[in-house]
Tab-separated table of C-alpha atoms in Angstrom:
chain	number	residue	atom	x	y	z
A	218	MET	CA	54.233	-6.862	-49.807
A	219	TRP	CA	52.408	-4.256	-47.256
A	220	GLY	CA	51.579	-1.910	-50.359
A	221	GLU	CA	51.655	1.748	-50.327
A	222	ARG	CA	50.873	2.788	-46.780
A	223	ALA	CA	53.159	0.360	-45.744
A	224	ALA	CA	53.131	-0.854	-41.984
A	225	ALA	CA	52.112	2.171	-40.915
A	226	GLY	CA	48.541	1.709	-42.842
A	227	PHE	CA	46.731	-0.979	-40.088
A	228	PHE	CA	48.412	1.616	-37.196
A	229	GLU	CA	46.351	3.947	-38.886
A	230	ASP	CA	43.477	1.749	-38.899
A	231	VAL	CA	43.408	0.733	-35.235
A	232	HIS	CA	42.098	4.315	-34.329
A	233	VAL	CA	38.879	3.984	-35.918
A	234	LEU	CA	38.473	0.700	-35.086
A	235	ILE	CA	38.741	1.428	-31.307
A	236	VAL	CA	36.416	3.601	-31.889
A	237	VAL	CA	33.542	1.366	-33.251
A	238	VAL	CA	34.849	-1.490	-31.013
A	239	LEU	CA	33.813	1.330	-28.366
A	240	GLY	CA	31.016	2.225	-29.737
A	241	MET	CA	29.628	-1.293	-30.648
A	242	SER	CA	29.758	-1.534	-27.181
A	243	ILE	CA	28.397	0.920	-25.754
A	244	VAL	CA	25.902	-0.266	-28.149
A	245	LEU	CA	25.474	-3.610	-26.151
A	246	GLY	CA	25.948	-3.327	-22.861
A	247	SER	CA	23.421	-0.690	-23.011
A	248	LEU	CA	20.495	-2.999	-24.841
A	249	ALA	CA	22.523	-6.398	-22.073
A	250	ALA	CA	21.159	-3.316	-19.268
A	251	ALA	CA	18.225	-2.292	-20.503
A	252	PHE	CA	17.233	-6.527	-20.847
A	253	THR	CA	17.973	-7.430	-18.287
A	254	ALA	CA	16.104	-4.416	-16.187
A	255	HIS	CA	13.592	-5.137	-18.232
A	256	ALA	CA	13.075	-8.829	-17.014
A	257	SER	CA	13.749	-8.369	-14.006
A	258	ALA	CA	11.326	-5.190	-13.126
A	259	ARG	CA	8.145	-7.641	-15.274
A	260	ASP	CA	9.120	-10.728	-12.593
A	261	ALA	CA	9.023	-8.348	-9.513
A	262	ALA	CA	6.227	-6.805	-10.556
A	263	ALA	CA	4.514	-10.266	-11.315
A	264	LEU	CA	5.425	-11.527	-8.035
A	265	ARG	CA	3.523	-8.060	-6.310
A	266	GLY	CA	0.170	-9.026	-8.274
A	267	GLU	CA	0.728	-12.636	-7.466
A	268	THR	CA	0.885	-11.514	-3.369
A	269	ALA	CA	-1.888	-9.629	-3.824
A	270	ARG	CA	-4.047	-11.875	-5.121
A	271	VAL	CA	-2.970	-14.260	-1.910
A	272	LEU	CA	-4.095	-11.940	0.646
A	273	ARG	CA	-7.324	-10.485	-0.844
A	274	ALA	CA	-7.730	-14.415	-1.382
A	275	PHE	CA	-6.633	-15.420	1.957
A	276	LEU	CA	-9.174	-12.212	3.759
A	277	ALA	CA	-12.454	-13.632	2.286
A	278	ASP	CA	-11.484	-17.350	2.913
A	279	PRO	CA	-14.440	-18.766	4.530
A	280	GLU	CA	-12.677	-20.924	6.247
A	281	ILE	CA	-10.825	-18.405	7.824
A	282	VAL	CA	-13.277	-15.447	8.276
A	283	HIS	CA	-16.002	-14.834	10.735
A	284	GLY	CA	-19.882	-15.214	9.516
A	285	GLY	CA	-18.832	-15.038	5.733
A	286	GLU	CA	-17.940	-11.144	6.281
A	287	PRO	CA	-14.512	-10.570	4.385
A	288	GLY	CA	-12.090	-8.742	6.627
A	289	LEU	CA	-13.527	-9.932	9.523
A	290	LEU	CA	-10.980	-12.825	10.707
A	291	ASP	CA	-11.999	-15.471	12.580
A	292	LEU	CA	-10.080	-15.739	15.765
A	293	ALA	CA	-9.897	-19.553	16.076
A	294	SER	CA	-9.163	-20.021	12.741
A	295	ILE	CA	-6.881	-17.991	12.766
A	296	GLU	CA	-5.199	-20.094	15.892
A	297	GLY	CA	-6.608	-22.961	13.639
A	298	LEU	CA	-4.521	-21.963	11.246
A	299	ASN	CA	-1.330	-24.166	9.991
A	300	SER	CA	0.835	-23.961	6.914
A	301	THR	CA	-0.753	-26.687	4.635
A	302	HIS	CA	-4.149	-24.163	4.484
A	303	LEU	CA	-1.606	-20.648	3.855
A	304	ALA	CA	0.120	-22.273	1.309
A	305	GLY	CA	-2.775	-23.555	-0.551
A	306	LEU	CA	-3.451	-19.941	-0.694
A	307	THR	CA	-1.172	-19.442	-3.212
A	308	GLY	CA	-1.873	-22.922	-5.724
A	309	THR	CA	2.260	-22.332	-6.860
A	310	GLY	CA	4.174	-23.526	-4.001
A	311	ARG	CA	5.507	-20.396	-2.961
A	312	PRO	CA	6.881	-19.376	0.438
A	313	VAL	CA	3.978	-17.444	2.555
A	314	GLN	CA	4.585	-15.572	5.231
A	315	LEU	CA	1.821	-14.509	7.343
A	316	ILE	CA	1.245	-11.777	9.855
A	317	ILE	CA	-1.384	-10.332	11.586
A	318	SER	CA	-0.524	-8.170	14.211
A	319	GLU	CA	-3.486	-6.578	16.518
A	320	ARG	CA	-3.707	-2.959	16.678
A	321	SER	CA	-6.648	-2.342	19.373
A	322	GLY	CA	-8.289	-4.802	22.467
A	323	GLU	CA	-6.255	-5.280	25.820
A	324	SER	CA	-3.097	-7.296	25.125
A	325	PRO	CA	-3.274	-6.634	21.096
A	326	ARG	CA	-1.524	-9.800	19.584
A	327	THR	CA	0.772	-10.924	16.838
A	328	PHE	CA	0.263	-13.985	15.128
A	329	ALA	CA	2.647	-15.220	12.681
A	330	LEU	CA	2.289	-18.799	10.359
A	331	GLU	CA	5.228	-19.674	7.725
A	332	THR	CA	4.929	-22.466	5.148
A	333	ALA	CA	9.018	-22.447	3.834
A	334	ASP	CA	12.380	-20.510	4.253
A	335	MET	CA	10.970	-16.974	2.296
A	336	GLY	CA	14.904	-17.164	0.048
A	337	PRO	CA	16.497	-13.558	-1.118
A	338	ARG	CA	13.741	-12.682	-3.172
A	339	ARG	CA	10.296	-11.522	-1.617
A	340	ALA	CA	7.466	-8.934	-1.959
A	341	SER	CA	5.008	-8.373	0.987
A	342	ALA	CA	1.159	-6.915	0.584
A	343	SER	CA	-0.304	-5.222	3.438
A	344	THR	CA	-3.842	-3.791	4.446
A	345	ALA	CA	-5.976	-3.264	7.606
A	346	ALA	CA	-8.427	-5.838	8.416
A	347	SER	CA	-10.311	-7.270	12.100
A	348	VAL	CA	-10.102	-10.182	14.016
A	349	TRP	CA	-13.028	-11.098	16.066
A	350	HIS	CA	-12.627	-12.098	19.677
A	351	SER	CA	-15.760	-11.534	20.052
A	352	ASP	CA	-19.336	-9.646	19.387
A	353	LEU	CA	-17.868	-7.184	21.987
A	354	ASP	CA	-14.485	-7.449	21.264
A	355	VAL	CA	-13.469	-6.757	17.399
A	356	ARG	CA	-9.720	-5.741	17.443
A	357	ALA	CA	-8.335	-3.534	14.488
A	358	ALA	CA	-5.438	-5.365	13.005
A	359	ARG	CA	-2.984	-5.418	10.139
A	360	VAL	CA	-2.730	-8.359	7.777
A	361	THR	CA	0.435	-8.621	5.843
A	362	ILE	CA	1.274	-11.477	3.972
A	363	THR	CA	5.176	-11.747	1.779
A	364	LEU	CA	5.129	-13.744	-0.704
A	365	GLY	CA	9.395	-15.369	-1.406
A	366	GLY	CA	10.370	-16.075	-5.223
A	367	GLN	CA	10.737	-19.200	-6.640
B	248	MET	CA	47.219	10.463	-42.184
B	249	ASN	CA	45.681	10.541	-45.382
B	250	ASN	CA	42.573	11.901	-46.323
B	251	ALA	CA	41.062	7.934	-46.983
B	252	GLY	CA	42.373	7.622	-42.878
B	253	GLN	CA	40.854	10.982	-42.153
B	254	SER	CA	37.214	10.347	-43.737
B	255	ALA	CA	37.342	6.714	-41.727
B	256	LEU	CA	38.377	7.421	-38.214
B	257	PHE	CA	35.192	10.179	-39.727
B	258	ASP	CA	32.707	8.125	-39.970
B	259	ALA	CA	34.053	5.861	-37.164
B	260	PHE	CA	33.051	8.473	-34.817
B	261	LEU	CA	29.981	9.666	-35.680
B	262	PHE	CA	29.561	6.242	-35.686
B	263	PHE	CA	30.326	6.786	-32.170
B	264	VAL	CA	28.602	9.815	-31.506
B	265	ILE	CA	24.880	7.118	-32.917
B	266	ALA	CA	26.188	4.295	-30.829
B	267	LEU	CA	25.944	7.245	-27.953
B	268	VAL	CA	22.296	8.812	-28.748
B	269	ALA	CA	21.083	5.048	-29.185
B	270	SER	CA	22.358	3.962	-25.830
B	271	ALA	CA	20.859	6.989	-23.980
B	272	THR	CA	17.399	6.734	-25.909
B	273	VAL	CA	17.553	3.322	-24.897
B	274	LEU	CA	18.228	3.621	-21.165
B	275	GLY	CA	15.554	6.203	-21.293
B	276	TYR	CA	13.118	3.773	-22.145
B	277	THR	CA	14.031	1.994	-20.319
B	278	SER	CA	13.957	3.980	-16.884
B	279	LEU	CA	11.111	5.187	-17.740
B	280	SER	CA	8.813	2.429	-18.789
B	281	LEU	CA	10.120	0.803	-14.821
B	282	ALA	CA	8.920	4.110	-13.107
B	283	GLU	CA	6.184	2.923	-11.382
B	284	ASP	CA	2.409	3.503	-12.841
B	285	GLU	CA	1.191	6.680	-10.845
B	286	GLY	CA	-2.158	5.286	-11.066
B	287	ALA	CA	-2.087	2.064	-10.191
B	288	ALA	CA	-0.909	3.428	-6.935
B	289	ARG	CA	-3.723	5.553	-6.251
B	290	ALA	CA	-6.003	2.330	-6.890
B	291	GLU	CA	-4.145	1.154	-4.808
B	292	ALA	CA	-4.117	4.088	-2.094
B	293	LEU	CA	-7.747	4.171	-2.533
B	294	ALA	CA	-8.613	0.409	-2.274
B	295	TYR	CA	-6.859	1.168	1.495
B	296	ALA	CA	-8.305	3.488	1.906
B	297	GLU	CA	-11.440	1.210	2.347
B	298	ASP	CA	-10.352	-1.864	3.884
B	299	VAL	CA	-8.828	1.095	6.657
B	300	ARG	CA	-12.559	2.492	7.004
B	301	VAL	CA	-13.704	-0.820	7.486
B	302	ALA	CA	-12.121	-2.097	9.852
B	303	LEU	CA	-11.935	0.616	11.932
B	304	LEU	CA	-15.255	1.567	11.432
B	305	ARG	CA	-16.158	-2.494	13.296
B	306	THR	CA	-14.100	-1.934	15.364
B	307	THR	CA	-14.784	-1.911	19.403
B	308	LEU	CA	-14.104	0.542	22.077
B	309	ASP	CA	-13.902	-0.359	25.512
B	310	ASP	CA	-16.289	1.624	27.589
B	311	PRO	CA	-16.107	4.822	25.586
B	312	TRP	CA	-17.757	7.657	27.351
B	313	TYR	CA	-18.365	11.239	26.914
B	314	LEU	CA	-20.029	13.958	28.780
B	315	ASP	CA	-23.574	15.214	28.815
B	316	GLY	CA	-24.682	18.692	28.525
B	317	ALA	CA	-25.001	18.543	32.303
B	318	GLY	CA	-20.619	17.723	32.138
B	319	GLU	CA	-22.406	14.386	33.510
B	320	ARG	CA	-20.395	11.488	32.309
B	321	VAL	CA	-21.842	8.866	30.115
B	322	SER	CA	-21.234	5.808	29.944
B	323	LEU	CA	-21.526	3.298	26.817
B	324	GLY	CA	-20.670	0.007	28.347
B	325	ASP	CA	-18.654	-2.334	25.494
B	326	GLY	CA	-19.097	-3.328	22.710
B	327	VAL	CA	-19.570	-0.666	21.090
B	328	THR	CA	-18.203	0.122	17.763
B	329	VAL	CA	-16.010	2.657	16.129
B	330	GLU	CA	-18.974	3.613	14.145
B	331	ARG	CA	-22.069	3.949	16.022
B	332	PHE	CA	-20.144	5.527	18.522
B	333	LEU	CA	-19.178	8.531	15.925
B	334	LEU	CA	-22.520	8.080	14.277
B	335	ASP	CA	-24.153	9.162	17.894
B	336	GLU	CA	-21.128	11.810	18.576
B	337	ILE	CA	-22.092	14.166	15.397
B	338	GLN	CA	-25.704	13.607	15.601
B	339	LEU	CA	-25.064	14.752	19.542
B	340	LEU	CA	-23.425	17.300	18.047
B	341	ALA	CA	-26.421	18.912	16.303
B	342	ARG	CA	-28.304	19.188	19.585
B	343	GLY	CA	-25.543	21.252	20.843
B	344	LEU	CA	-22.809	19.211	22.466
B	345	THR	CA	-19.013	19.745	22.250
B	346	PRO	CA	-16.428	18.584	20.098
B	347	GLY	CA	-14.988	18.980	23.803
B	348	ASN	CA	-17.685	16.378	25.375
B	349	PHE	CA	-16.376	13.320	23.622
B	350	ALA	CA	-12.708	14.865	23.533
B	351	GLU	CA	-11.207	10.986	25.388
B	352	ALA	CA	-13.181	9.124	23.298
B	353	ASN	CA	-11.895	10.503	19.874
B	354	ALA	CA	-8.419	10.671	21.255
B	355	LEU	CA	-8.272	7.308	21.539
B	356	ILE	CA	-10.089	6.932	18.572
B	357	LEU	CA	-7.896	7.751	16.313
B	358	GLY	CA	-4.949	6.525	18.268
B	359	ARG	CA	-6.886	3.030	17.023
B	360	ALA	CA	-6.818	4.721	12.803
B	361	ASN	CA	-2.927	5.858	13.243
B	362	SER	CA	-2.063	2.778	14.890
B	363	LEU	CA	-3.403	0.487	12.411
B	364	VAL	CA	-2.880	2.850	8.980
B	365	ARG	CA	0.521	2.203	7.846
B	366	PRO	CA	3.401	4.306	6.664
B	367	PRO	CA	3.895	5.885	4.776
B	368	PHE	CA	0.059	6.922	5.499
B	369	GLU	CA	-0.929	9.051	7.266
B	370	VAL	CA	-4.856	9.097	8.321
B	371	GLY	CA	-7.849	11.380	9.680
B	372	ILE	CA	-11.597	11.334	10.430
B	373	GLU	CA	-14.657	12.834	9.374
B	374	GLY	CA	-17.817	12.324	10.058
B	375	SER	CA	-20.959	14.732	8.959
B	376	LEU	CA	-24.569	15.111	9.629
B	377	SER	CA	-26.881	17.554	7.492
B	378	GLY	CA	-30.950	17.394	7.980
B	379	SER	CA	-33.589	18.210	10.022
B	380	ALA	CA	-31.913	17.565	13.229
B	381	GLY	CA	-29.951	19.937	11.942
B	382	MET	CA	-26.189	20.046	11.030
B	383	ALA	CA	-22.619	19.170	12.537
B	384	THR	CA	-19.371	18.360	11.608
B	385	VAL	CA	-16.423	16.640	13.783
B	386	TRP	CA	-13.177	16.509	12.583
B	387	LEU	CA	-10.183	13.717	14.146
B	388	GLY	CA	-7.001	14.069	12.803
B	389	SER	CA	-3.921	16.714	12.343
B	390	GLY	CA	-4.335	20.458	11.306
B	391	THR	CA	-8.144	21.237	11.398
B	392	ALA	CA	-9.190	19.313	7.909
B	393	PRO	CA	-7.266	16.908	5.258
B	394	PRO	CA	-5.038	17.076	2.214
B	395	SER	CA	-6.455	18.638	-0.797
B	396	ASP	CA	-4.518	15.163	-2.349
B	397	ARG	CA	-6.011	12.482	-0.060
B	398	PHE	CA	-7.443	9.133	-0.560
B	399	THR	CA	-11.050	8.989	1.143
B	400	SER	CA	-13.090	6.313	1.430
B	401	SER	CA	-16.626	7.263	2.421
B	402	TRP	CA	-20.024	5.535	3.703
B	403	THR	CA	-23.536	7.718	4.147
B	404	TYR	CA	-26.099	6.938	6.519
B	405	GLU	CA	-29.434	7.382	6.440
B	406	THR	CA	-31.114	8.717	10.016
B	407	VAL	CA	-34.746	7.851	11.663
B	408	ASP	CA	-35.070	11.826	11.963
B	409	GLY	CA	-34.666	11.820	7.679
B	410	SER	CA	-30.877	13.267	8.016
B	411	THR	CA	-27.625	12.210	6.666
B	412	ALA	CA	-24.913	11.460	8.910
B	413	THR	CA	-21.934	11.071	6.430
B	414	ILE	CA	-17.854	9.070	8.264
B	415	GLU	CA	-15.228	9.405	5.644
B	416	VAL	CA	-11.867	7.895	6.614
B	417	HIS	CA	-8.891	9.654	4.987
B	418	LEU	CA	-5.691	8.710	3.491
B	419	TRP	CA	-2.815	10.942	2.380
B	420	TRP	CA	1.224	10.971	1.897
B	421	THR	CA	3.243	12.169	4.129
């Protein structure tokens, strides 16, 4: 019934089976790891690109800038900025956080606005801009936009 | 183990080695494709240098001053931009004043620039004048000149006497 090799033939094949299963597991595991890493990197890159786009849109927003000059933010417009307007810049419904930190002038100010809870996945983009207080008082500032993932 | 069994085990080990090589190839390719594109990073740094230059040069200074040839303090009043001050400075340097005459305002400008620029960048500002009005150069930053691997945003101005003034903002990774 067991044939020429009897029961020992099966136990000899177990070694072969283990080596093959181990090899297949390594290949499938590495493929899964590569796919996961690639997918998360693609999502992160897309979020970073979107964040940079929102930052540029903010710095050129005609309702925010002074005299139509990109990067020259009007103080009154910043003070009157609300989360609805900020959320409208993204056009995707993602939560946004804006921080404008003045780096010059008497009593430098910091403005912060957030549309919703940012969540664990997020990307930031930051650049230099100016805040117009008056023609005699234009202050350098760091502008940072953080976008939450979905 | 008979000959057939040994042959099967050999085939299995051969398959195992091929599986290892294939896995290493897949993981190596993935890690290479995930590495940050250096070209994109440099383009981003150049755009940032441009933003820093524009923001810094239109920043106003609170009553900046310098010392004239006689050592007298010359106050320029509020509302003078960094750009205007640097352009005046390099023209006055070409006429014989020294960087020491502008040390206070230069330190203030460099402080503003350092405060504005985000890590991991370091900033330096260079101004130069060439033409009939003479030649002059001013450097605001650490060391005596920017490193060779840097990101520069520059702007050139024509002065009324036909000379050419240039203001450059350099950023480099620390």
